[in-house]
PDB file of C-alpha atoms and ligand atoms in Angstrom:
ATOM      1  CA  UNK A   1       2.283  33.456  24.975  1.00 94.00           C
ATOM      2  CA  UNK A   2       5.080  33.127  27.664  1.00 97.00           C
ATOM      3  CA  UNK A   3       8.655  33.427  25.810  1.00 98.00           C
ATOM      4  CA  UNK A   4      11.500  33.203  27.705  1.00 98.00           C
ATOM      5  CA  UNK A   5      15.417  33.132  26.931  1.00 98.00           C
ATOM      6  CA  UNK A   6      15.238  29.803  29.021  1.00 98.00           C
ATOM      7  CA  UNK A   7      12.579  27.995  27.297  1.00 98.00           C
ATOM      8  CA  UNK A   8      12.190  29.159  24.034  1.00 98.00           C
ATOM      9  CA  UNK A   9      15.057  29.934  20.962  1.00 98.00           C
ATOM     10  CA  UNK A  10      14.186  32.247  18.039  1.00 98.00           C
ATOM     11  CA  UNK A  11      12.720  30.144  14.852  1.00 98.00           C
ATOM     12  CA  UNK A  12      15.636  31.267  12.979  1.00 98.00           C
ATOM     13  CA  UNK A  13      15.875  30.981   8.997  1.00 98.00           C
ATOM     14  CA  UNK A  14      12.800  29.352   7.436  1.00 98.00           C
ATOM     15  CA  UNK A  15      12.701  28.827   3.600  1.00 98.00           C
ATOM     16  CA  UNK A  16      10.186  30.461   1.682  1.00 98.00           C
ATOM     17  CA  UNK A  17       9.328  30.898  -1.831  1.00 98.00           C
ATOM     18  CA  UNK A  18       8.049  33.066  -4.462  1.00 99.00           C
ATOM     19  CA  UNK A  19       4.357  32.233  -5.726  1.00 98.00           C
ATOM     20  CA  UNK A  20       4.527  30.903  -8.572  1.00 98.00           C
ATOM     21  CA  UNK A  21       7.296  28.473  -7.479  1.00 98.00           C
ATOM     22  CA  UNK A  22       4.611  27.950  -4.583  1.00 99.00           C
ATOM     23  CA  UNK A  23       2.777  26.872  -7.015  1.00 98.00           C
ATOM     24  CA  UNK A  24       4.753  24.731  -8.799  1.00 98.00           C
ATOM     25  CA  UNK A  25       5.776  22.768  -5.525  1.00 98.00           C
ATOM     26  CA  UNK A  26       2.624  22.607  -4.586  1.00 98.00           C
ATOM     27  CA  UNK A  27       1.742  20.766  -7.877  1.00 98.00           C
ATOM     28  CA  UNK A  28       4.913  18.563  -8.014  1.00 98.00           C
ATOM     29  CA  UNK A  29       4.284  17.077  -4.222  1.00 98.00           C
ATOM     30  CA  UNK A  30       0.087  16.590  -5.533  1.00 98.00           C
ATOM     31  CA  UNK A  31       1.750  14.669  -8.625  1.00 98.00           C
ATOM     32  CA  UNK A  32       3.513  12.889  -6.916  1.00 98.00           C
ATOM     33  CA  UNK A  33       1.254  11.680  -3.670  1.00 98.00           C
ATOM     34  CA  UNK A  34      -1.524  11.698  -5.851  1.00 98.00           C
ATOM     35  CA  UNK A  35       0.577   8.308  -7.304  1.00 98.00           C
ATOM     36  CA  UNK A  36       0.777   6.651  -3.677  1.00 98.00           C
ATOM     37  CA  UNK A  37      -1.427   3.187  -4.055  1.00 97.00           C
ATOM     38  CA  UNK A  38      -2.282   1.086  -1.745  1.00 97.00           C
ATOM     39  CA  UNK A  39      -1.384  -2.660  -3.388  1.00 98.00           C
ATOM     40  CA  UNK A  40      -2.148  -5.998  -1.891  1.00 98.00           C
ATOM     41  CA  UNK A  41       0.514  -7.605  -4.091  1.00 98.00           C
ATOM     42  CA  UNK A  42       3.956  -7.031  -2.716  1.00 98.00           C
ATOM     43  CA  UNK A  43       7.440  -8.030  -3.946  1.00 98.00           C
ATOM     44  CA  UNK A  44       9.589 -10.140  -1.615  1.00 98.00           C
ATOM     45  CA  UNK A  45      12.746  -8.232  -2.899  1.00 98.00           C
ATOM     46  CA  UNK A  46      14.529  -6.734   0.385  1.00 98.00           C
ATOM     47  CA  UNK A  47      14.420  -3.484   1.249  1.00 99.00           C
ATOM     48  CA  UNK A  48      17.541  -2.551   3.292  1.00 98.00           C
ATOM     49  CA  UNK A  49      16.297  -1.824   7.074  1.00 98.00           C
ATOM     50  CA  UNK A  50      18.456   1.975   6.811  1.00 98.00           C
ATOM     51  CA  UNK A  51      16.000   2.843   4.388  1.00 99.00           C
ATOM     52  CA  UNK A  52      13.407   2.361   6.770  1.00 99.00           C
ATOM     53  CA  UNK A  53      14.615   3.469   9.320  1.00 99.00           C
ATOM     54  CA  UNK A  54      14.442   6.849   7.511  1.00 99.00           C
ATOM     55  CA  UNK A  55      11.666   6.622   6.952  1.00 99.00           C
ATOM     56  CA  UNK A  56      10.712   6.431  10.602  1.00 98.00           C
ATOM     57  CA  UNK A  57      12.803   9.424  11.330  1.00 99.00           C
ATOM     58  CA  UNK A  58      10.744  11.556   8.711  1.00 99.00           C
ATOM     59  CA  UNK A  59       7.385   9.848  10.496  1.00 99.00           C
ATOM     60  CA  UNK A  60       9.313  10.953  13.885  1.00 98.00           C
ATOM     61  CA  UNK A  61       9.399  14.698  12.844  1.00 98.00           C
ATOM     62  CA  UNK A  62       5.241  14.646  13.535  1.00 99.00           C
ATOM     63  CA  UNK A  63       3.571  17.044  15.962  1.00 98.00           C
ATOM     64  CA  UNK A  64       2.487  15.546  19.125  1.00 98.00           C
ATOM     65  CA  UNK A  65       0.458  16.267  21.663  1.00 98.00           C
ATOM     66  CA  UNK A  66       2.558  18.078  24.677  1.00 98.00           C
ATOM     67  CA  UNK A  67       5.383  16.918  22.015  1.00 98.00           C
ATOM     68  CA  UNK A  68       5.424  13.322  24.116  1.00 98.00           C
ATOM     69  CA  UNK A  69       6.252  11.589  20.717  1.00 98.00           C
ATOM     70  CA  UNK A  70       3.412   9.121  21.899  1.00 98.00           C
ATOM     71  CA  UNK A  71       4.875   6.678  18.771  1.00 98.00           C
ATOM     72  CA  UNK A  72       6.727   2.882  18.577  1.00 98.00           C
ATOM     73  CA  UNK A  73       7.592   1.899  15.060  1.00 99.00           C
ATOM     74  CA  UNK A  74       8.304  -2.237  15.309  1.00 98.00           C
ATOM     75  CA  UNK A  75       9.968  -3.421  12.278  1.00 99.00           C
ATOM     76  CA  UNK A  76       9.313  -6.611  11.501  1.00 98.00           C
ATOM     77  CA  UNK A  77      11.638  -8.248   8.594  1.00 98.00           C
ATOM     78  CA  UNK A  78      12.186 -11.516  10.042  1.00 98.00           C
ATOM     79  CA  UNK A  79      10.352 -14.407   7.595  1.00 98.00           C
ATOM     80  CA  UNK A  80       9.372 -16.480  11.116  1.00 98.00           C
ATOM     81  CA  UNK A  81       8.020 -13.144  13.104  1.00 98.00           C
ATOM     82  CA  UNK A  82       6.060 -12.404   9.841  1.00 98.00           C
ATOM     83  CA  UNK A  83       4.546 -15.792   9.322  1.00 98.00           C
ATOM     84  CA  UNK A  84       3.674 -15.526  12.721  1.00 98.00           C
ATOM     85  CA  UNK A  85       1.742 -12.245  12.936  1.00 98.00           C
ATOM     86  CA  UNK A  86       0.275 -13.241   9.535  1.00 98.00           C
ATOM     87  CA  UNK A  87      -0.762 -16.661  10.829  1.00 98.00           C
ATOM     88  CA  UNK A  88      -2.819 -14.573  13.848  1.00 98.00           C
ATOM     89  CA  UNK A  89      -4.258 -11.682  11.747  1.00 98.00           C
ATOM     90  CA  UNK A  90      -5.894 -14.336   9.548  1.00 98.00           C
ATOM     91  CA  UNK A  91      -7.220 -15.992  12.747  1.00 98.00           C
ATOM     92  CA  UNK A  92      -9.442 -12.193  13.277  1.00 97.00           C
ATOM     93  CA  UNK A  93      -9.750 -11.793   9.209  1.00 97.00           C
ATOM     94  CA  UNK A  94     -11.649 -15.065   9.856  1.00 98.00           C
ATOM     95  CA  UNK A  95     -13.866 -14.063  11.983  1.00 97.00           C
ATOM     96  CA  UNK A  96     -14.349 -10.788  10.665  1.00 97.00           C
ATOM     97  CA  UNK A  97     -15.141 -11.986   7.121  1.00 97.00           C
ATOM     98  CA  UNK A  98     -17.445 -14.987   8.446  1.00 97.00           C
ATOM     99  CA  UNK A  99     -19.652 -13.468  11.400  1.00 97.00           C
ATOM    100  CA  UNK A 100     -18.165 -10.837  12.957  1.00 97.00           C
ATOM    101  CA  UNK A 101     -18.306  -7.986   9.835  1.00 97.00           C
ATOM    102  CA  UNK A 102     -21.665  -6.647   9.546  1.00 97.00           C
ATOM    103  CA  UNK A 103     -23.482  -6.618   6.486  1.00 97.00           C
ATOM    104  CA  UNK A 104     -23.215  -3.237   5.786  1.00 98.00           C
ATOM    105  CA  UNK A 105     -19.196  -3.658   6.286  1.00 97.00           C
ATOM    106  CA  UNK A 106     -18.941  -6.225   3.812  1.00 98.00           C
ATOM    107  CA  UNK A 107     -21.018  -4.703   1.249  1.00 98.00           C
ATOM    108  CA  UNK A 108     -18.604  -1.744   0.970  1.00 97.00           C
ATOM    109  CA  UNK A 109     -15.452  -3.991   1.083  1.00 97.00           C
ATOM    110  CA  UNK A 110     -16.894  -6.000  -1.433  1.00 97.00           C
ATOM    111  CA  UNK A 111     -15.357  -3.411  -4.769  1.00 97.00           C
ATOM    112  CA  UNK A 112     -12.212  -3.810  -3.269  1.00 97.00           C
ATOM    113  CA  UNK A 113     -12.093  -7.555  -3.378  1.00 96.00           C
ATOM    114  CA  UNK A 114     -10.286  -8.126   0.335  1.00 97.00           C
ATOM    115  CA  UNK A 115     -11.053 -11.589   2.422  1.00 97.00           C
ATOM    116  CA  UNK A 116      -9.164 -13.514   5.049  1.00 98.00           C
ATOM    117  CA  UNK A 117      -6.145 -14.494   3.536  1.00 98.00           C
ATOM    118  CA  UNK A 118      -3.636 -11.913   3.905  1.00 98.00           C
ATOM    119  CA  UNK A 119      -0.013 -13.978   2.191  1.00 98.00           C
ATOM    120  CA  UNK A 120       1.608 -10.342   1.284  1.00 98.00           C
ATOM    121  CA  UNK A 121       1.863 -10.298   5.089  1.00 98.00           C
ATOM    122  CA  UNK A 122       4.800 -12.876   4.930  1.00 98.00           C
ATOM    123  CA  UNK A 123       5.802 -11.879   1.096  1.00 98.00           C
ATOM    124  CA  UNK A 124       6.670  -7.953   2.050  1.00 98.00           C
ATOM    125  CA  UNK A 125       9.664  -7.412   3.109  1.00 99.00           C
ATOM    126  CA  UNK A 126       8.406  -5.347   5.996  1.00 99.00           C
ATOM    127  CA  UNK A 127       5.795  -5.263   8.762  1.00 99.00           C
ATOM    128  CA  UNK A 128       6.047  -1.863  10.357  1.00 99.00           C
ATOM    129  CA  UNK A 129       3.835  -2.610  13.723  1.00 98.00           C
ATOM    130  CA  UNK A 130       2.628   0.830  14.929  1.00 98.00           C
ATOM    131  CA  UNK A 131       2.106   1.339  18.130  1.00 98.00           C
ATOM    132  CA  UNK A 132      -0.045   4.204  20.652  1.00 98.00           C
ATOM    133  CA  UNK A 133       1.601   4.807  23.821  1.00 98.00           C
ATOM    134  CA  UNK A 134      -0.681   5.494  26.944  1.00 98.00           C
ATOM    135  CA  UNK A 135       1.637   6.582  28.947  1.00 98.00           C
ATOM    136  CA  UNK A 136       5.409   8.334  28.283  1.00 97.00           C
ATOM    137  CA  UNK A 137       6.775  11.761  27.746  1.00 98.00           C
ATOM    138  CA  UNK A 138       8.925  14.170  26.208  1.00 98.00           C
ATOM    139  CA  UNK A 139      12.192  12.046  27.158  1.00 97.00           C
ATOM    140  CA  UNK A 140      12.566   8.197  26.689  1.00 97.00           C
ATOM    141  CA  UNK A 141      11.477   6.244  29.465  1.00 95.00           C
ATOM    142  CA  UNK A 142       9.350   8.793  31.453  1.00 98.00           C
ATOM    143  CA  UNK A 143       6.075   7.635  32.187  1.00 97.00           C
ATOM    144  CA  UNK A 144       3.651  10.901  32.107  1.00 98.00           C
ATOM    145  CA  UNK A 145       0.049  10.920  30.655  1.00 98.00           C
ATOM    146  CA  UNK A 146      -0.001  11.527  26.993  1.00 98.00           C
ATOM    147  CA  UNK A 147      -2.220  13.270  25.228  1.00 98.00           C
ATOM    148  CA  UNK A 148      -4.137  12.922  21.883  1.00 98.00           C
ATOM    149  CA  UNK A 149      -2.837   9.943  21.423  1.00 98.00           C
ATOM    150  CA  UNK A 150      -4.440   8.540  18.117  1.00 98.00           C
ATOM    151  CA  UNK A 151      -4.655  12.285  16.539  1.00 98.00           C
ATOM    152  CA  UNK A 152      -0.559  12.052  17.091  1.00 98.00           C
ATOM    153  CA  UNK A 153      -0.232   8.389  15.817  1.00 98.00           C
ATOM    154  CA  UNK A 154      -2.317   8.896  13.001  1.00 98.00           C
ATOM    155  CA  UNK A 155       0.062  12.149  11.922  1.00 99.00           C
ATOM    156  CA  UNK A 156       2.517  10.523  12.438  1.00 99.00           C
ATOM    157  CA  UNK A 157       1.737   7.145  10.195  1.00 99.00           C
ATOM    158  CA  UNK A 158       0.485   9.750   7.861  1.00 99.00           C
ATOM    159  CA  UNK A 159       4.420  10.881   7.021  1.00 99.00           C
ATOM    160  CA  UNK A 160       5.557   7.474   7.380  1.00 99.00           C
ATOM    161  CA  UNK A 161       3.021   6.605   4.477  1.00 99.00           C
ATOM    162  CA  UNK A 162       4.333  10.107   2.409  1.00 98.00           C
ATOM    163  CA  UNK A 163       7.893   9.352   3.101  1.00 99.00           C
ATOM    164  CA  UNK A 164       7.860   5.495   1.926  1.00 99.00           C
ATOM    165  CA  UNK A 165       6.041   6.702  -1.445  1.00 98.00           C
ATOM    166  CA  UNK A 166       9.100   8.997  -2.104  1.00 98.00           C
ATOM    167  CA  UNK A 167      11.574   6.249  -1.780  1.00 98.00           C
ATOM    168  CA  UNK A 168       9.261   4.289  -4.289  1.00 98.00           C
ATOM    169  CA  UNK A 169       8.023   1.972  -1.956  1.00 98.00           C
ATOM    170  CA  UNK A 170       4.471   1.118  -1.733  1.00 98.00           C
ATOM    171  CA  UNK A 171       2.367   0.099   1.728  1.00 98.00           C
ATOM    172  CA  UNK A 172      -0.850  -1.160   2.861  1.00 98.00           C
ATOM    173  CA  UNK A 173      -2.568  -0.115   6.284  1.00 98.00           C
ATOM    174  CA  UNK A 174      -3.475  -3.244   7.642  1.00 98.00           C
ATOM    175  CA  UNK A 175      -5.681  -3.254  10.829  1.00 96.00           C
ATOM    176  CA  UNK A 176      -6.830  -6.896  12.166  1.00 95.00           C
ATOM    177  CA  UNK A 177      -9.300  -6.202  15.087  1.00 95.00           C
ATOM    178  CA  UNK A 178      -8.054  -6.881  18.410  1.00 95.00           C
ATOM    179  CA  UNK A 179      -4.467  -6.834  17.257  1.00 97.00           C
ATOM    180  CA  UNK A 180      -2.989  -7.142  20.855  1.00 96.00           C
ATOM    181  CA  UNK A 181      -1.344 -10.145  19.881  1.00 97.00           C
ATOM    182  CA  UNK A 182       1.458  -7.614  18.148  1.00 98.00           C
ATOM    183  CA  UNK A 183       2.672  -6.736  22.192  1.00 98.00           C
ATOM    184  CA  UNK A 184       3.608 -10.309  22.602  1.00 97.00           C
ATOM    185  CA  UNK A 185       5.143 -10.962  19.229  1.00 98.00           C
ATOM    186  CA  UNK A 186       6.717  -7.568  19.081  1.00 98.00           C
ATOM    187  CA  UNK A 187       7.172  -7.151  23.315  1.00 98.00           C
ATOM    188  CA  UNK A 188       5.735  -4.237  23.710  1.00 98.00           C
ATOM    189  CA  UNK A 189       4.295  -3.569  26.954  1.00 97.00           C
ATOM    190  CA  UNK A 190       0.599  -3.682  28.072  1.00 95.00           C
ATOM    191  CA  UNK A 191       0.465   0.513  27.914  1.00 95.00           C
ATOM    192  CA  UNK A 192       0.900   0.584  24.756  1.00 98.00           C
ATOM    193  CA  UNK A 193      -2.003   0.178  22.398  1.00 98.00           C
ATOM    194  CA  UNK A 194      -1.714  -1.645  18.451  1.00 98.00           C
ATOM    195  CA  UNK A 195      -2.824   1.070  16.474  1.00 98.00           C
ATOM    196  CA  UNK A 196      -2.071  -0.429  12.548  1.00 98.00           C
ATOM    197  CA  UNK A 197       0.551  -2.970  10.690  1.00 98.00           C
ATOM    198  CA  UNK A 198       1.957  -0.736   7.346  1.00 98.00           C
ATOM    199  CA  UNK A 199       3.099  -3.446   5.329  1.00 98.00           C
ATOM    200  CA  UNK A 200       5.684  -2.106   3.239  1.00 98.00           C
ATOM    201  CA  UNK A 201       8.019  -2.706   0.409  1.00 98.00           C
ATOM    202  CA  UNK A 202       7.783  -3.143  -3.366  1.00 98.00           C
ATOM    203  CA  UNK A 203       4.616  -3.814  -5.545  1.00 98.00           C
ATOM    204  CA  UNK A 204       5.181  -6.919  -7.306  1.00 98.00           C
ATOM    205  CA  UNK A 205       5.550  -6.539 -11.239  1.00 98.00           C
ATOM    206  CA  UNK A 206       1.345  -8.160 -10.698  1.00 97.00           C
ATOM    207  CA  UNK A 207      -0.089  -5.909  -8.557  1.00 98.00           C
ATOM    208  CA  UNK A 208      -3.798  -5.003  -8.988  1.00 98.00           C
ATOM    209  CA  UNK A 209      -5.363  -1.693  -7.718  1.00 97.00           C
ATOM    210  CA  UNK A 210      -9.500  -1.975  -7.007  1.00 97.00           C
ATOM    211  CA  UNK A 211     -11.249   0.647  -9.741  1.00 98.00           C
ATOM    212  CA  UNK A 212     -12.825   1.619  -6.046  1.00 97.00           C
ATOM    213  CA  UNK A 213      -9.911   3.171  -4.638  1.00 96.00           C
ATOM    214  CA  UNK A 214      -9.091   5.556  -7.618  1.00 96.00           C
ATOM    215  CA  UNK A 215     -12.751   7.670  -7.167  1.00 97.00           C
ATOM    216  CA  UNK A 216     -11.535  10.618  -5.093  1.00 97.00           C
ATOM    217  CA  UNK A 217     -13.687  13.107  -3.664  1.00 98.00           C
ATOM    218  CA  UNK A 218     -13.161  17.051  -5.849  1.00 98.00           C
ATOM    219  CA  UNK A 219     -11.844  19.463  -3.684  1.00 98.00           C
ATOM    220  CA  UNK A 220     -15.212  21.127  -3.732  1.00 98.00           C
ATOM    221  CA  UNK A 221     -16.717  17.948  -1.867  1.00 98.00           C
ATOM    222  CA  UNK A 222     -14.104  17.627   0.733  1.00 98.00           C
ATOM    223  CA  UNK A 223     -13.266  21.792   1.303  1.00 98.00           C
ATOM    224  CA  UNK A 224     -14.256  25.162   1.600  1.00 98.00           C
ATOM    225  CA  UNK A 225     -12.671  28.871   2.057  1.00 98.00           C
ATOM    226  CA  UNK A 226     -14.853  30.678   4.428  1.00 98.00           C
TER     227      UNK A 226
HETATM  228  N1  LIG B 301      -9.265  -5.704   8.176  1.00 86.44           N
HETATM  229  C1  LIG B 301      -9.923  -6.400   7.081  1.00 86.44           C
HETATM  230  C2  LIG B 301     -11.114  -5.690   6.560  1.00 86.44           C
HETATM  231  C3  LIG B 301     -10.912  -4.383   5.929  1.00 86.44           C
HETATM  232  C4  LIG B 301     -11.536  -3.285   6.482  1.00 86.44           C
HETATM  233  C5  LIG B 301     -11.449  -2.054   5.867  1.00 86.44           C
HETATM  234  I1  LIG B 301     -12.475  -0.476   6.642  1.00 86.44           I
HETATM  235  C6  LIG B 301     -10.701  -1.903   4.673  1.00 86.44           C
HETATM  236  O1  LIG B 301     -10.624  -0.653   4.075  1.00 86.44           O
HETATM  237  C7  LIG B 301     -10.094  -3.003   4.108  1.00 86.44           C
HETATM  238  C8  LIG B 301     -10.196  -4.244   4.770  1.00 86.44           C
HETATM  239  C9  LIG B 301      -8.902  -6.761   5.978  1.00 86.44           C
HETATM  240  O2  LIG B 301      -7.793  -6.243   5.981  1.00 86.44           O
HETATM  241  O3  LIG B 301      -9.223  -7.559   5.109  1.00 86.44           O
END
């Protein structure tokens, strides 16, 4: 490891904490992402865009590959941009749900009860179009190679998900396949790759979760200590 007065500062104070309040915090977050849902009936009461914007900053704080931040976070709150992107996701959801989703697909979509129509798209408040940049850099408006692009998106989206739960706000991943529509709409340029739409705001006083979604995996399925 090459440390250098010129690159490199010392790490400075970092908080740390006895065990057993390790323990306890440990537990608390769990509780409290273990309470994240993802709902398919949203409010349409606003959520103000600083709130969001946050949010994004949280999502920003992600490790990245060569730290080139490979990340654009599109907000979308305006009722004729989302009836717009809503009006060509259904136009894929179409196709998806009539020919183009295999069998197999559709058999293990059927528990959670999805299809074509997608109206929460223009009910939420917000469309948060994520997108996976090709080609940037540590600083704004370089244009280097990145590097593990997705892996850094998909940390990224990953906070963003965490730190909209803690505000009490609830979100769906949304992924119509192509998507590229969303560079048009949302003018984002041709090097930069749709990666998901995180609809986001409120669950309406209605909403419905799928029995599906609440089987999780025990800790001894999905870990081991070696
Ligand atoms: N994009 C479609 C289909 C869909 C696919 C998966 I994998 C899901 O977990 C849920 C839905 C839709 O949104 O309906």
């Amino acid at each position: 490891m090459k440390i250098s007065p010129e690159t490199h500062i010392p790490l400075g104070v970092w908080k740390t904490y006895p065990i057993d309040e390790m323990q306890h915090r440990a537990k608390a977050f769990h509780q409290s992402l273990s309470k994240r849902r993802s709902i398919r009936q949203f409010s349409d009461k606003p959520v103000p865009a600083s709130i969001i914007k946050t949010c994004i900053a949280t999502a920003a704080t992600a490790p990245s590959g060569a730290n080139h931040q490979p990340w654009f976070f599109a907000c979308v709150g305006s009722q004729e941009m989302k009836a717009k992107i809503r009006a060509a996701a259904e136009i894929e959801e179409n196709a998806f749900y009539t020919s183009r989703g295999s069998e197999e697909w559709l058999d293990a979509l059927a528990p959670i009860g999805t299809e074509a129509q997608k109206p929460y798209m223009e009910i939420a408040p917000w469309l948060i179009c994520i997108f996976a940049q090709r080609r940037g850099g540590a600083e704004a408006g370089e244009d280097k190679k990145n590097y593990y692009i997705h892996e850094s998106v998909g940390i990224a989206t990953g906070l963003l998900i965490a730190a909209l739960h803690n505000v009490g706000l609830a979100s769906l991943v949304h992924t119509p396949n192509p998507m590229q529509f969303l560079n048009a709409y949302c003018g984002r340029p041709k090097t930069e790759k749709p990666f998901l739409i995180l609809v986001t705001g409120y669950p309406h006083t209605d909403a419905y979760v799928p029995k599906h979604a609440l089987k999780k995996k025990t800790l001894g399925d999905i870990s081991s200590f070696l």
